Amino acid sequence: MYTDSSNEALLHVRVQKRRHLEEQLDTAVDILAERARLRGGQGILVARHSPRDFTLQLHPDVPFGTIQERQEW
């Protein structure tokens, strides 16, 4: 997992092994949920770009306190 250094509201996750998928995504959601509490007003959008590549971001179109998922492949 890594963070786009220019945008603290965006995380990229690349899952190496299927068994780590839930753990890595949960960790990323936890990080962004804390940032959302500090910034307020935005929920989390999880976009799946391939079987192992995801972006998670605080998004103004997602209500605070919620998570929306999107398939983009």
Backbone as a ProteinNet text record, in pm:
[ID]
protein_1_A
[PRIMARY]
MYTDSSNEALLHVRVQKRRHLEEQLDTAVDILAERARLRGGQGILVARHSPRDFTLQLHPDVPFGTIQERQEW
[TERTIARY]
85.7	0	89.8	49.2	123	27.9	72.8	-6.7	49.1	-37.5	4.2	50.9	178.4	234.6	172.4	112.7	51.8	-93.6	-148.1	-289.6	-312.2	-328.6	-349.4	-485.7	-573.8	-707.8	-713.6	-599.3	-595.2	-492	-534.1	-442.8	-452.3	-339.5	-333.8	-299.1	-369	-341.5	-319.7	-209.4	-183.7	-171.7	-263.1	-268.9	-181.3	-83.7	4.9	-55.1	-126.3	-186.5	-331.5	-417.8	-561.6	-593.3	-519.6	-548.8	-524.3	-453.4	-426.2	-521.3	-610.9	-699	-779.2	-854.2	-940.8	-858.7	-748.5	-664.4	-609	-559.2	-501	-607.6	-723.2	-829.9	-883.5	-898.5	-944.2	-847.3	-717.9	-617.2	-628.7	-644.1	-657.5	-784.2	-894.6	-1020.1	-1002.1	-935.8	-911.5	-831.1	-729.3	-646.8	-731.3	-810	-891.5	-1006	-1060.9	-1168.4	-1117.2	-996.5	-937.1	-916.4	-867.4	-848.1	-981.9	-1085.7	-1219.2	-1271.8	-1246.5	-1289.7	-1221.2	-1095.7	-1021.3	-1066.2	-1096.4	-1135.9	-1286.3	-1362	-1508.2	-1568.6	-1693.8	-1772.3	-1756.1	-1670.4	-1649.9	-1649.7	-1705.2	-1699.8	-1586.7	-1581.6	-1471.9	-1524.1	-1454.4	-1483.6	-1372.9	-1410.8	-1315.6	-1337.3	-1233.9	-1242.9	-1149.3	-1204.8	-1124.4	-1088.7	-958.6	-910.4	-869.6	-841.1	-805.3	-822.5	-801.6	-817.4	-727.5	-620.6	-529.9	-498.7	-554.7	-525.6	-649.8	-634.7	-744.5	-697	-789.2	-765.8	-877.2	-841.8	-937.8	-917.5	-1029.3	-1015	-1133.3	-1104.3	-1211.5	-1275.7	-1407.4	-1475.2	-1596.1	-1611	-1721	-1859.7	-1869.1	-1998.7	-2042.6	-1954.6	-1986.8	-2016.3	-2134.2	-2170.2	-2071	-2042.9	-1953.4	-2001.4	-1908.8	-1941.1	-1981	-1976.4	-2013.4	-1898.7	-1908.7	-1811.1	-1888.7	-1845	-1903.4	-1796.7	-1839.8	-1747.1	-1782.2	-1678.6	-1696.7	-1599.5	-1650.6	-1566.4	-1527.5	-1399.2	-1354.2	-1271.3	-1306.5	-1237	-1330.9
-116.7	0	122.2	223.3	348.2	465.2	579.6	701.4	790.7	852.9	955.9	1074	1107.8	1209.7	1347.1	1371.2	1501.6	1508	1394.8	1391.5	1292.8	1343.7	1257.2	1189.9	1230.4	1172.7	1053.9	1010.5	903.4	798.8	672.6	560.4	462.2	403.8	298.5	168.4	61.8	-69.1	-168.2	-239.6	-351	-476.5	-568.7	-691.7	-796.9	-847.4	-948.8	-1089.3	-1115.9	-1248.2	-1231.5	-1311.3	-1303.4	-1308.3	-1387.8	-1402.7	-1274.6	-1178.5	-1051.3	-938.9	-968.3	-866.2	-792.2	-863.7	-800.1	-719.7	-776.3	-708.2	-576.3	-578.1	-457.2	-350.3	-391.2	-294.3	-239.5	-325.1	-277.9	-175.6	-200.3	-107	27.3	24.1	147.9	223.7	151.9	215.9	279.7	210.5	266.1	396.5	398.5	518.9	634.6	608.5	715.5	756.4	662.8	697.6	796.3	776.9	871.1	1007.8	1008.3	1135.4	1203.4	1125.6	1182	1249	1188.2	1249.6	1384.1	1393.4	1518	1624.5	1582	1675.8	1698.6	1593.3	1600.4	1612.9	1570.5	1594.3	1502	1400.4	1311.9	1166.5	1083.5	939.4	879.4	746.2	675.7	605.7	627.8	559.5	458.4	331.4	224.3	184.3	199.8	163.6	46.5	-56.6	-173.6	-162	-159	-139.5	-270.4	-371	-504.1	-599.3	-727.6	-818.4	-785	-709.5	-680.1	-532.7	-443.9	-300.8	-221.5	-139.4	-59.9	81.2	176.8	309	334.3	398.9	439.1	588.1	661.5	806.1	865.1	974.6	1054.2	1127.7	1119.4	1174.5	1257.3	1378.2	1464.5	1411.8	1322.3	1266.4	1148	1103.4	991.9	1052.1	1023.7	1081.5	1042	1136.6	1112.1	990.4	905.2	786.9	666.1	678.4	565.3	529.4	409.1	358.6	313.8	359.3	313.4	240.6	136.6	57.9	73.8	70.1	84	-10	-81.7	-163.9	-78.5	-73.6	5.9	-76.8	-202.2	-288.7	-388
0	0	0	-73.9	-69.1	-85	-41.6	-47.9	-156	-232.9	-327.1	-242.8	-250.2	-160.8	-181	-295.4	-318.3	-273.2	-228.3	-193.4	-78.7	43.1	159.3	159.4	69	62.1	-34.1	-87.1	-186	-146.9	-145.6	-120.9	-236.2	-270.5	-371.9	-300.9	-336.3	-277	-390	-384.1	-476	-389.4	-411	-332.5	-400.5	-327.2	-383.2	-374.3	-265.2	-244	-202.7	-258.7	-232.9	-84.3	-10.7	132	211.1	152.4	219.2	175.4	82.1	25.7	132.2	211.8	312.7	412.8	456.7	556	501.5	378.6	320.7	295.8	246.6	223.9	355.5	455.9	587.5	645.9	630.6	681	610.1	477.5	401	441.1	459.6	502.3	639.9	731.6	864.7	858	773	757.4	705.4	600.4	543.6	635.2	710.8	804.6	908.9	955.3	1051.9	986.4	864.6	793.6	767.9	739.8	716.2	842.8	957.8	1084.5	1106	1067	1083.5	983.5	861	755.6	751.3	781.1	780.7	642.3	634.9	515	397.3	406	292.1	335.5	249.3	270.3	188.6	185.1	118.8	-6.1	-117.5	-242.9	-268.4	-284.9	-314.7	-459.9	-542.4	-684	-711.4	-774.5	-811.1	-958.5	-987.7	-1123.8	-1190.4	-1110.9	-1159.1	-1040.6	-1059	-944.8	-825.7	-848.4	-737.3	-715.3	-796.6	-785.1	-746.8	-641.6	-587.4	-558.2	-568.3	-511.3	-411	-303.5	-201.2	-180.6	-178.1	-162.3	-88	-19.8	37.3	-79.3	-87.5	-204.8	-161.7	-217.4	-175.6	-212.8	-311.7	-351.6	-265.6	-176	-85.7	51.3	105.9	236.1	346.6	433.7	547.6	626.1	663.4	742.1	659.4	525.8	440.7	346.5	289.6	193.4	70.4	-46.1	-171.8	-251.6	-323.1	-404.7	-551.6	-634.6	-779.2	-852	-950.7	-1038	-1157.1	-1190.5	-1304.1	-1401.4	-1414.1	-1512.3	-1572.6
[MASK]
+++++++++++++++++++++++++++++++++++++++++++++++++++++++++++++++++++++++++

